[in-house]
Tab-separated table of C-alpha atoms (C1' of nucleotides) in Angstrom:
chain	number	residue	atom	x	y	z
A	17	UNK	CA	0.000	0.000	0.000
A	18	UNK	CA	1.391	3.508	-1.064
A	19	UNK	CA	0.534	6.575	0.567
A	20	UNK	CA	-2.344	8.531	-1.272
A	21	UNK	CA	-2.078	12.332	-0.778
A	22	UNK	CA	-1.226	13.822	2.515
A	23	UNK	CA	-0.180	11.246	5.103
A	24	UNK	CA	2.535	13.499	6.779
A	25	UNK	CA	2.152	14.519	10.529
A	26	UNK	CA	0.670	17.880	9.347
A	27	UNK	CA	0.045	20.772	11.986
A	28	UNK	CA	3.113	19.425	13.990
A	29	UNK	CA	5.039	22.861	14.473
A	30	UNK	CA	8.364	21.429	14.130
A	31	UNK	CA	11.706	23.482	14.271
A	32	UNK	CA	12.919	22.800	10.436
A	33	UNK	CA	16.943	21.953	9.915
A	34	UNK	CA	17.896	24.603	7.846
A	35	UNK	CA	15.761	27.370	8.132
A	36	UNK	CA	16.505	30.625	10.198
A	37	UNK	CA	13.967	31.562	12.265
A	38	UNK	CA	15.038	34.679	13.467
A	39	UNK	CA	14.009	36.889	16.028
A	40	UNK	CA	10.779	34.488	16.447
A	41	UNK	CA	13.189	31.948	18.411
A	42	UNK	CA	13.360	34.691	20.843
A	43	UNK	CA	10.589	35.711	21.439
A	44	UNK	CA	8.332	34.185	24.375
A	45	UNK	CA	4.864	34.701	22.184
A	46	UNK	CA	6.475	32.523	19.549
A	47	UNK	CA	7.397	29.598	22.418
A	48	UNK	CA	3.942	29.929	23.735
A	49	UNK	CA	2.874	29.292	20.500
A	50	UNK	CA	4.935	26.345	19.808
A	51	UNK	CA	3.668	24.602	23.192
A	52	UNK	CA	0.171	25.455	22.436
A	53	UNK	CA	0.540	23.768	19.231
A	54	UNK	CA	2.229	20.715	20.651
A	55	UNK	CA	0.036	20.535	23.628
A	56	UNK	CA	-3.092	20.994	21.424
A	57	UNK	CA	-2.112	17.670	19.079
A	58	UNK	CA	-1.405	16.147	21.960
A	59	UNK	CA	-4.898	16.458	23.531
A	60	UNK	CA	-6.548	15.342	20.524
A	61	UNK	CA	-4.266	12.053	20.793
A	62	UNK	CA	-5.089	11.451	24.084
A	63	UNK	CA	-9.316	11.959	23.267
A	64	UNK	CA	-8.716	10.628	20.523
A	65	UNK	CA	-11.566	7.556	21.257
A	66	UNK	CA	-14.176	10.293	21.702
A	67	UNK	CA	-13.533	13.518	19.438
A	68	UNK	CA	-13.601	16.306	21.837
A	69	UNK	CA	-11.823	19.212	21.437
A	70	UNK	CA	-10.618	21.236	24.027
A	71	UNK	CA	-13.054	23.955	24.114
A	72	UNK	CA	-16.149	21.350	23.946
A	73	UNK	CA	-14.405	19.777	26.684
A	74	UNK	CA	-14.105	22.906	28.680
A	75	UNK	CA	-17.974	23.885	27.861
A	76	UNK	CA	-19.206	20.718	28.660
A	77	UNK	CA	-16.672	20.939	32.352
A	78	UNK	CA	-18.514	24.781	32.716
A	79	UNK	CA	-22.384	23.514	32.291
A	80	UNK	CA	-21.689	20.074	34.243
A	81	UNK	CA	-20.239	22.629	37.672
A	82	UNK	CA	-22.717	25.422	37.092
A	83	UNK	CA	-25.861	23.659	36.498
A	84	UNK	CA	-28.548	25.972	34.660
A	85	UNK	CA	-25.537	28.803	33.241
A	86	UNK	CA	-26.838	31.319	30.978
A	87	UNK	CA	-25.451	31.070	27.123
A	88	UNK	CA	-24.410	34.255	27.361
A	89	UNK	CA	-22.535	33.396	30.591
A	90	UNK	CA	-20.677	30.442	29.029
A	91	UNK	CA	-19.483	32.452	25.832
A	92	UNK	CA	-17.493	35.409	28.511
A	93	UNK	CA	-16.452	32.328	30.719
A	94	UNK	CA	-14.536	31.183	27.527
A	95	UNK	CA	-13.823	34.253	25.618
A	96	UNK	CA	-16.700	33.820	23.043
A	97	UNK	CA	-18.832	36.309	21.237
A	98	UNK	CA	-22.520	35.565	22.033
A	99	UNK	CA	-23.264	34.142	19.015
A	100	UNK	CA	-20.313	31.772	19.036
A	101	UNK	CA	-21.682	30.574	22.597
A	102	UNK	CA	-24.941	29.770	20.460
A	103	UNK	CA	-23.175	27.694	18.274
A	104	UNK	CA	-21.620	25.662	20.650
A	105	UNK	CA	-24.564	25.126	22.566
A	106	UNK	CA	-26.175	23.623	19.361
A	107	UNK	CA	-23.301	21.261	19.058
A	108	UNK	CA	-23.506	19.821	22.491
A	109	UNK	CA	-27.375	19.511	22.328
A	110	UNK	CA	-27.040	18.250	18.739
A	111	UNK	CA	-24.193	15.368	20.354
A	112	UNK	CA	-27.526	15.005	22.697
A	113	UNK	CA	-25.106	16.069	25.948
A	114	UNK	CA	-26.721	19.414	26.458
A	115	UNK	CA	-29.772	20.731	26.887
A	116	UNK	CA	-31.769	23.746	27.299
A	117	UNK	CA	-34.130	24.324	29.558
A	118	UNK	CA	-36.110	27.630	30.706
A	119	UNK	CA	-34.630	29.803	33.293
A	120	UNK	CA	-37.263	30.414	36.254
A	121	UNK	CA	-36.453	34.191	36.836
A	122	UNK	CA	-35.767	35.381	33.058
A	123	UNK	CA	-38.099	34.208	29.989
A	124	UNK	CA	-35.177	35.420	27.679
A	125	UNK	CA	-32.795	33.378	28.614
A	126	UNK	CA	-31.716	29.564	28.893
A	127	UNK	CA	-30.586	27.867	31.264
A	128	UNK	CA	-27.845	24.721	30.240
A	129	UNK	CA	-27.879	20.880	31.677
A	130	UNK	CA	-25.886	18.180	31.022
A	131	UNK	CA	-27.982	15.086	29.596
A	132	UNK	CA	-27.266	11.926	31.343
A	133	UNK	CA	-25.595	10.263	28.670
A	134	UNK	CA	-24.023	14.059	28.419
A	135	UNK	CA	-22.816	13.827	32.351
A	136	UNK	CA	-21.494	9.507	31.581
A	137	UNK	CA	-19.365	11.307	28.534
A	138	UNK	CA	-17.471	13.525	30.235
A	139	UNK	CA	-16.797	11.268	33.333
A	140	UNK	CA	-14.744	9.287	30.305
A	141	UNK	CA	-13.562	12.770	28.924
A	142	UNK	CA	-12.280	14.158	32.471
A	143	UNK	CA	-10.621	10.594	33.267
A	144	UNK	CA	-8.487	11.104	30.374
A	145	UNK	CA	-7.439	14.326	30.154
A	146	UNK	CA	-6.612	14.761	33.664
A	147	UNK	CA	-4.366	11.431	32.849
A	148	UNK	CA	-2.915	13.089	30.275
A	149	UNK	CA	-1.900	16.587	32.449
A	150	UNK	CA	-0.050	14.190	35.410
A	151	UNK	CA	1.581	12.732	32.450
A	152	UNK	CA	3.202	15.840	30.572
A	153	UNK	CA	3.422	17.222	34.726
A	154	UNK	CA	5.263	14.002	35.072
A	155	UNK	CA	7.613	14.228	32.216
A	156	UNK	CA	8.712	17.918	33.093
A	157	UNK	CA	9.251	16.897	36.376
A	158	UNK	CA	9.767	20.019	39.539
A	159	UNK	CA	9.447	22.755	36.697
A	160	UNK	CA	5.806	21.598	35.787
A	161	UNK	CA	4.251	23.572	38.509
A	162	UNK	CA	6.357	26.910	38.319
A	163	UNK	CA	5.654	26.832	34.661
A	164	UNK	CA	1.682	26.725	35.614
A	165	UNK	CA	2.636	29.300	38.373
A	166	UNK	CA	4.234	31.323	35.110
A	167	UNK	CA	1.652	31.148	32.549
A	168	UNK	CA	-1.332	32.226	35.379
A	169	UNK	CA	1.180	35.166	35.537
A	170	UNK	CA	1.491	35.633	32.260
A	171	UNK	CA	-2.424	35.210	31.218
A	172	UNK	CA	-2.530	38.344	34.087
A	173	UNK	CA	0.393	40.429	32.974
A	174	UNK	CA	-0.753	40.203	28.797
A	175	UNK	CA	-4.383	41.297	29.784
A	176	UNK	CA	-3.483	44.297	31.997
A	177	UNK	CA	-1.091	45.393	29.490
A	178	UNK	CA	-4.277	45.005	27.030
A	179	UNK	CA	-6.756	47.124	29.199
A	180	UNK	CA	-4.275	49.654	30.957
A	181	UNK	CA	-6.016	52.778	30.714
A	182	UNK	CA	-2.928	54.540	28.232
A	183	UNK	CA	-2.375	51.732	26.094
A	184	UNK	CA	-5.840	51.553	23.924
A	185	UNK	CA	-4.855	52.030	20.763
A	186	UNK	CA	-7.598	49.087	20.040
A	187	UNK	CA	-7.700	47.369	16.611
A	188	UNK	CA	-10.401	49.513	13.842
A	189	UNK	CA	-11.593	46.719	11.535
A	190	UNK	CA	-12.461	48.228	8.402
B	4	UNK	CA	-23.880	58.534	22.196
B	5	UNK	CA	-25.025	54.907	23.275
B	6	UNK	CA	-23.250	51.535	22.672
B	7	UNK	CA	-24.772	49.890	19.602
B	8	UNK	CA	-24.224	45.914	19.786
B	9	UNK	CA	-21.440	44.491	20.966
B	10	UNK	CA	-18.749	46.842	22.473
B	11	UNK	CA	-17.720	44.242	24.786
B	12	UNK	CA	-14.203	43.435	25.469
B	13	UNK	CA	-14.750	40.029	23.788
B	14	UNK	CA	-12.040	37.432	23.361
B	15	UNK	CA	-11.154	38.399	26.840
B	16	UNK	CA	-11.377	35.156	28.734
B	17	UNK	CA	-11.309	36.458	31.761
B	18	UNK	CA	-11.933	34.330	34.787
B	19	UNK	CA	-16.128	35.355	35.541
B	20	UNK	CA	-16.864	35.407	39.200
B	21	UNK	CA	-19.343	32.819	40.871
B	22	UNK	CA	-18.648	30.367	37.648
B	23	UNK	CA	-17.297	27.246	39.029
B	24	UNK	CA	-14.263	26.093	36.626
B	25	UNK	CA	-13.893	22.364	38.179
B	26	UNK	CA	-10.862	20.630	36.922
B	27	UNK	CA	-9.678	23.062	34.423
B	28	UNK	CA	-8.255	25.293	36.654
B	29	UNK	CA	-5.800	22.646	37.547
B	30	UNK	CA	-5.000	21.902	34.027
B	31	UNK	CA	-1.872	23.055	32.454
B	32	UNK	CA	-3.389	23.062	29.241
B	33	UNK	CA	-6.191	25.068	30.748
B	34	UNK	CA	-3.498	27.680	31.530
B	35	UNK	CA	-1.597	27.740	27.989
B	36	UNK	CA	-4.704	28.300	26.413
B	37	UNK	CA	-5.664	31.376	28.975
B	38	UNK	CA	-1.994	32.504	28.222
B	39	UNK	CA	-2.345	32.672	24.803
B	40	UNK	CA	-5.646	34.470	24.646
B	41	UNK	CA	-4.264	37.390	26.657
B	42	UNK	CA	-1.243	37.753	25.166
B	43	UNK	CA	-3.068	37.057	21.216
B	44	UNK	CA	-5.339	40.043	21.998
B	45	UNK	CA	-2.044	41.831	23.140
B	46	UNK	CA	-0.141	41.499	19.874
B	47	UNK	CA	-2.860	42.589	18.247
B	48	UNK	CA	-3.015	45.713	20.291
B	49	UNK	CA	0.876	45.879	20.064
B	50	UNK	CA	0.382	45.863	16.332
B	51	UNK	CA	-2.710	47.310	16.153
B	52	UNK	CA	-1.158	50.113	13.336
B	53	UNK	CA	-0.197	47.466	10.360
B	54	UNK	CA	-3.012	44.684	10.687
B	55	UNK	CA	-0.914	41.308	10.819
B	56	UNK	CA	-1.880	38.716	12.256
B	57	UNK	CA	0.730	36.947	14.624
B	58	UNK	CA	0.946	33.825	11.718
B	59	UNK	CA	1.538	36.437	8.795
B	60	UNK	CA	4.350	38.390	10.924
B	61	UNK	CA	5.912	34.474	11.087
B	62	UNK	CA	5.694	34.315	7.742
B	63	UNK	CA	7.382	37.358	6.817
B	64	UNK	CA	10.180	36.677	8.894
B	65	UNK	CA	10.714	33.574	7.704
B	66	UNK	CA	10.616	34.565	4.055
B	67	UNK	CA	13.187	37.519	4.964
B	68	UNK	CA	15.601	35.197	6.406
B	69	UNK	CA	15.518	32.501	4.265
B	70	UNK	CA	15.174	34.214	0.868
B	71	UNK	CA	14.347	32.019	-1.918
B	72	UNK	CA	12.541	29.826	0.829
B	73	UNK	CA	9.777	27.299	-1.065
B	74	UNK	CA	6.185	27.428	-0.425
B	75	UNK	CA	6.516	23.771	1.202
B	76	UNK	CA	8.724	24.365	3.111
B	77	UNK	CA	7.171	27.176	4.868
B	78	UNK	CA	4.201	25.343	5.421
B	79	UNK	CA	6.055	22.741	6.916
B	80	UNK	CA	8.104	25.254	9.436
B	81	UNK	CA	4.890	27.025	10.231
B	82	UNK	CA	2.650	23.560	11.363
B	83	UNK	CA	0.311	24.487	7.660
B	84	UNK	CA	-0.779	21.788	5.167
B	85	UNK	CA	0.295	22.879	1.870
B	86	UNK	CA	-2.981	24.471	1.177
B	87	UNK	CA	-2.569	26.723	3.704
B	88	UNK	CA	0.733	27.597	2.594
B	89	UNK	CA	-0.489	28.465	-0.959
B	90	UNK	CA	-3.178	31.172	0.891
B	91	UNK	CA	-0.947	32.336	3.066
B	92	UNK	CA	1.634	33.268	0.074
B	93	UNK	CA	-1.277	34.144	-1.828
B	94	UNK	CA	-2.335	36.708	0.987
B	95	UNK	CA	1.451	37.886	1.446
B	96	UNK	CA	2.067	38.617	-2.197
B	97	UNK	CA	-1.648	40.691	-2.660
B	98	UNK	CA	-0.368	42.773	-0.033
B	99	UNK	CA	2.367	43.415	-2.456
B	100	UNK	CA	4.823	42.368	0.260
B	101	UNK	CA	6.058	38.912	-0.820
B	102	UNK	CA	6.807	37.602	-4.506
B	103	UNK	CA	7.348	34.411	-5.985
B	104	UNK	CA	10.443	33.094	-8.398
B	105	UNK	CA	11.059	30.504	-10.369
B	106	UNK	CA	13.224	28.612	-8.255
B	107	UNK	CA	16.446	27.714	-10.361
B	108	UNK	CA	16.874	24.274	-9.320
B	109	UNK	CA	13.342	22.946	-9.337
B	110	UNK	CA	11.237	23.830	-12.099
B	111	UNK	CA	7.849	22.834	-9.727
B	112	UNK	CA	8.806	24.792	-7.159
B	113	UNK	CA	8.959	28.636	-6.156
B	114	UNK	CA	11.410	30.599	-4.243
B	115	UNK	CA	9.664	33.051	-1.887
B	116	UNK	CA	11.468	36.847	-1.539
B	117	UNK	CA	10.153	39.783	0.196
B	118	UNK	CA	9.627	43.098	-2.105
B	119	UNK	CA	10.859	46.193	-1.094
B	120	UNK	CA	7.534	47.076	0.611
B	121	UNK	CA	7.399	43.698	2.344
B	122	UNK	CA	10.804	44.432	3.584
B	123	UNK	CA	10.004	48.593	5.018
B	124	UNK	CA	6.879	46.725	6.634
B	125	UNK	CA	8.797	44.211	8.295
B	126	UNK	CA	11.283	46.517	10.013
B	127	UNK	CA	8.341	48.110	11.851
B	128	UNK	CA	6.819	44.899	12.686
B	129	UNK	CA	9.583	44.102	14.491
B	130	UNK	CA	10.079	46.726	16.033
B	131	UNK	CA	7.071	46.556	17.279
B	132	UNK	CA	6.963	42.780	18.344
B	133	UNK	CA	10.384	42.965	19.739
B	134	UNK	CA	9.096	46.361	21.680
B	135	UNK	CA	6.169	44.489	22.999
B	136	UNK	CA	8.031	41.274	23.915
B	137	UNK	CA	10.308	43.732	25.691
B	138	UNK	CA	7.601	44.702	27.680
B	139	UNK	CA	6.381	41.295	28.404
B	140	UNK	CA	9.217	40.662	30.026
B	141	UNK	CA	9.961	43.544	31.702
B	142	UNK	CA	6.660	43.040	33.698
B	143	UNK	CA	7.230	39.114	33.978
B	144	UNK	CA	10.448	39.999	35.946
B	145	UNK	CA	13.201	37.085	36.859
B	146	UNK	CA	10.883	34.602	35.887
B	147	UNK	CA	10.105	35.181	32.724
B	148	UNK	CA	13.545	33.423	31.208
B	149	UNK	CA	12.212	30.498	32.914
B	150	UNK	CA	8.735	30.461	31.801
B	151	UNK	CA	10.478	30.846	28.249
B	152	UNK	CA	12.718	28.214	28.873
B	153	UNK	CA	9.544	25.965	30.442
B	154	UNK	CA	7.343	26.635	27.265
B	155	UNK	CA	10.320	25.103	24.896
B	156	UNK	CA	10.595	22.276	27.524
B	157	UNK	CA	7.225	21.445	27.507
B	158	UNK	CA	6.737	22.073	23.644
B	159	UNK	CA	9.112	19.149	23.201
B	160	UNK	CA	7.633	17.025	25.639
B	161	UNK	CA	4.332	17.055	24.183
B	162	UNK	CA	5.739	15.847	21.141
B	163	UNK	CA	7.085	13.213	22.456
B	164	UNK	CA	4.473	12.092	23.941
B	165	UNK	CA	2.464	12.468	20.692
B	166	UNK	CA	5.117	10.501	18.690
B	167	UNK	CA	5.992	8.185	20.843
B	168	UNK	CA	5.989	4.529	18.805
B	169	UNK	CA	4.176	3.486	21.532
B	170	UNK	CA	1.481	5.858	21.447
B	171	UNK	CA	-0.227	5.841	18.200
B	172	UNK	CA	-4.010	5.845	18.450
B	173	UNK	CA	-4.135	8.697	16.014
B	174	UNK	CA	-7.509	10.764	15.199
B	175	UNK	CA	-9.421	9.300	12.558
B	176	UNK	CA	-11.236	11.397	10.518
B	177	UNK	CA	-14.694	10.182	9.243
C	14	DT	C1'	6.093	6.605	-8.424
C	15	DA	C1'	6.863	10.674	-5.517
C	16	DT	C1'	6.944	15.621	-4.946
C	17	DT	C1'	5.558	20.757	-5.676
C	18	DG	C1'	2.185	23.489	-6.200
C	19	DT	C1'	-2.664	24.309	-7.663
C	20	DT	C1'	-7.829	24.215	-7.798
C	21	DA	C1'	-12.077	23.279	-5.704
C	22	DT	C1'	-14.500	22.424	-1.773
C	23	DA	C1'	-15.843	22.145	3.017
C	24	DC	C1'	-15.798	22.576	7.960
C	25	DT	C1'	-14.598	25.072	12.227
C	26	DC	C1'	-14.080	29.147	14.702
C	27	DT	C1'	-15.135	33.696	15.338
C	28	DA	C1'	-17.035	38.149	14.393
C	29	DT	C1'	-20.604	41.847	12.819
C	30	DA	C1'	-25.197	43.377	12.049
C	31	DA	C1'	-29.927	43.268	12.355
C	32	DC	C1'	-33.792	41.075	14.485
C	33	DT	C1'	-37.302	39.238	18.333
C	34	DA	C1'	-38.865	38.836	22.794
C	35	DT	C1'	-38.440	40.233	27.254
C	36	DA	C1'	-36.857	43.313	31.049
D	25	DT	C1'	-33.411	51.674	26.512
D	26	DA	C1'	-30.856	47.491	27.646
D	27	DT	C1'	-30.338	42.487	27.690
D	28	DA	C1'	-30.699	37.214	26.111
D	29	DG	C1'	-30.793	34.821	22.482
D	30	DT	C1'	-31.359	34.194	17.390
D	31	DT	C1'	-30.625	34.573	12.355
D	32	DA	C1'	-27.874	35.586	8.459
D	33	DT	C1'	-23.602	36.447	6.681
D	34	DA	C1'	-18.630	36.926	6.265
D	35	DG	C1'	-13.840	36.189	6.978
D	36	DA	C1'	-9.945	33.678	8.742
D	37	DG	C1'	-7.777	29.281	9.293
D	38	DT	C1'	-7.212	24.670	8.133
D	39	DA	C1'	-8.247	20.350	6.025
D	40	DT	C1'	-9.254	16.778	2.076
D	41	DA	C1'	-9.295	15.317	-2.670
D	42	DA	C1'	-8.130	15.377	-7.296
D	43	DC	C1'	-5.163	17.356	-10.710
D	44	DA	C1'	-0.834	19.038	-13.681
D	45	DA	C1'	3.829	19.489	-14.210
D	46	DT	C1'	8.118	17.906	-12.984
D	47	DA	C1'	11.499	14.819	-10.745
DNA sequence: TATTGTTATACTCTATAACTATA
DNA sequence: TATAGTTATAGAGTATAACAATA
């Protein structure tokens, strides 16, 4: 059997033999971006058996601990415009693992459930992605936690330099 | 005047009080991914004046320090199929910043050079990314060498793990 | 037979804008 | 007048598949 079109390990970021990066080796947006990409394959390996990704993961974690969160709730708990909360609400009820049920207090709104079969996926789902995280804490050994302790840091230090109060030159889309 | 729509800080994924995050506080990954929003919206702000994206800056540098660089092989540096490679050449040399040549030893292939323009532009990108990096840094204090030095630690690690031989259950795609 | 790049197509993610129903 | 959610649409980004030219 010969390979057909595209069988190569595509999306894996790897440092080419050869090529000069440049300034982006030094540069600690361009390593975050490198483990993102890394860490991102390697989540889909490891859920591979049940075809998560990470943010479905994470939105199905949010509704399962908040029982009853507002859509609109879910999409500023993970960075999403409204309408991009919609759409991933219609995936997870579509997968039958979400649902959406009145809110008693506000006839606008919805309020999100996990579905039992829903709740027995992501028992599976949390299993092994928490197995995965002791195993890359495992493999980098004492510096796994400081580098948590670092990137909390860093999430903080990026967004106040974002919102300080003299540095809004904000983007103009056209 | 009165907000129209959305004027909302959005893409900001902050952490929203009385929202119960369960495990993925924990998670390393959880905390790349947090990391990367914040300082993705940063960069943006950094470069808010010349509308690159932090993948098309990449590009350009690449293309400026390895001139005559093919199309391929870009892809291949950057983690891009070659599909994505074509658009993002495509993209570079509309802007008028990036040109393709016939490359002398391959009569498939292109060699990838940056114009004039591409080149002016790329000076202040720089300066701007290194200038913002700078910054990053500055604010990260002593640790952030080793957060730097974690990120390319754990970068490899995940790959590792991901190509391991004995760790194949790759995605299948329906 | 394999590789480089292309075309065509599609799916995901995310955003904007305008709308409805409710507050 | 503002908010929760929806609809419609658009643009990145990335992938697959089939193809031509070249190696």
């Amino acid at each position: 059997m010969s390979k057909i079109d595209s069988p190569d390990p595509e999306g894996l970021m790897l440092p080419v033999p050869g090529v000069d990066y440049g300034p982006l080796d030094g540069l600690l947006g361009y390593a975050l971006r490198r483990a993102q990409n890394a860490l991102y394959l390697d989540f889909y390996r490891a859920t591979a058996d049940w075809d998560v990704s990470p943010q479905r993961f994470a939105a199905l974690v949010l509704i399962a601990r908040n029982p009853g969160l507002r859509q609109g709730l879910l999409g500023q708990a993970m960075g999403l415009h409204r309408s991009g909360a919609l759409r991933l609400t219609d995936w997870l009820t579509a997968q039958g693992w979400a649902e959406r049920r009145d809110a008693p207090d506000d006839a606008r709104a919805w309020g999100l459930y996990l579905t039992p079969n829903g709740k027995r996926r992501l028992v599976k789902l949390e299993a092994a992605v928490a197995a995965h995280d002791r195993a890359l804490l495992a493999a980098l050994g004492d510096s796994g936690a400081a580098l948590k302790a670092g990137l909390e840091r860093l999430a903080w230090v990026a967004t106040a330099q974002s919102t300080a109060p003299d540095n809004q030159p904000r983007r103009q889309k056209p």
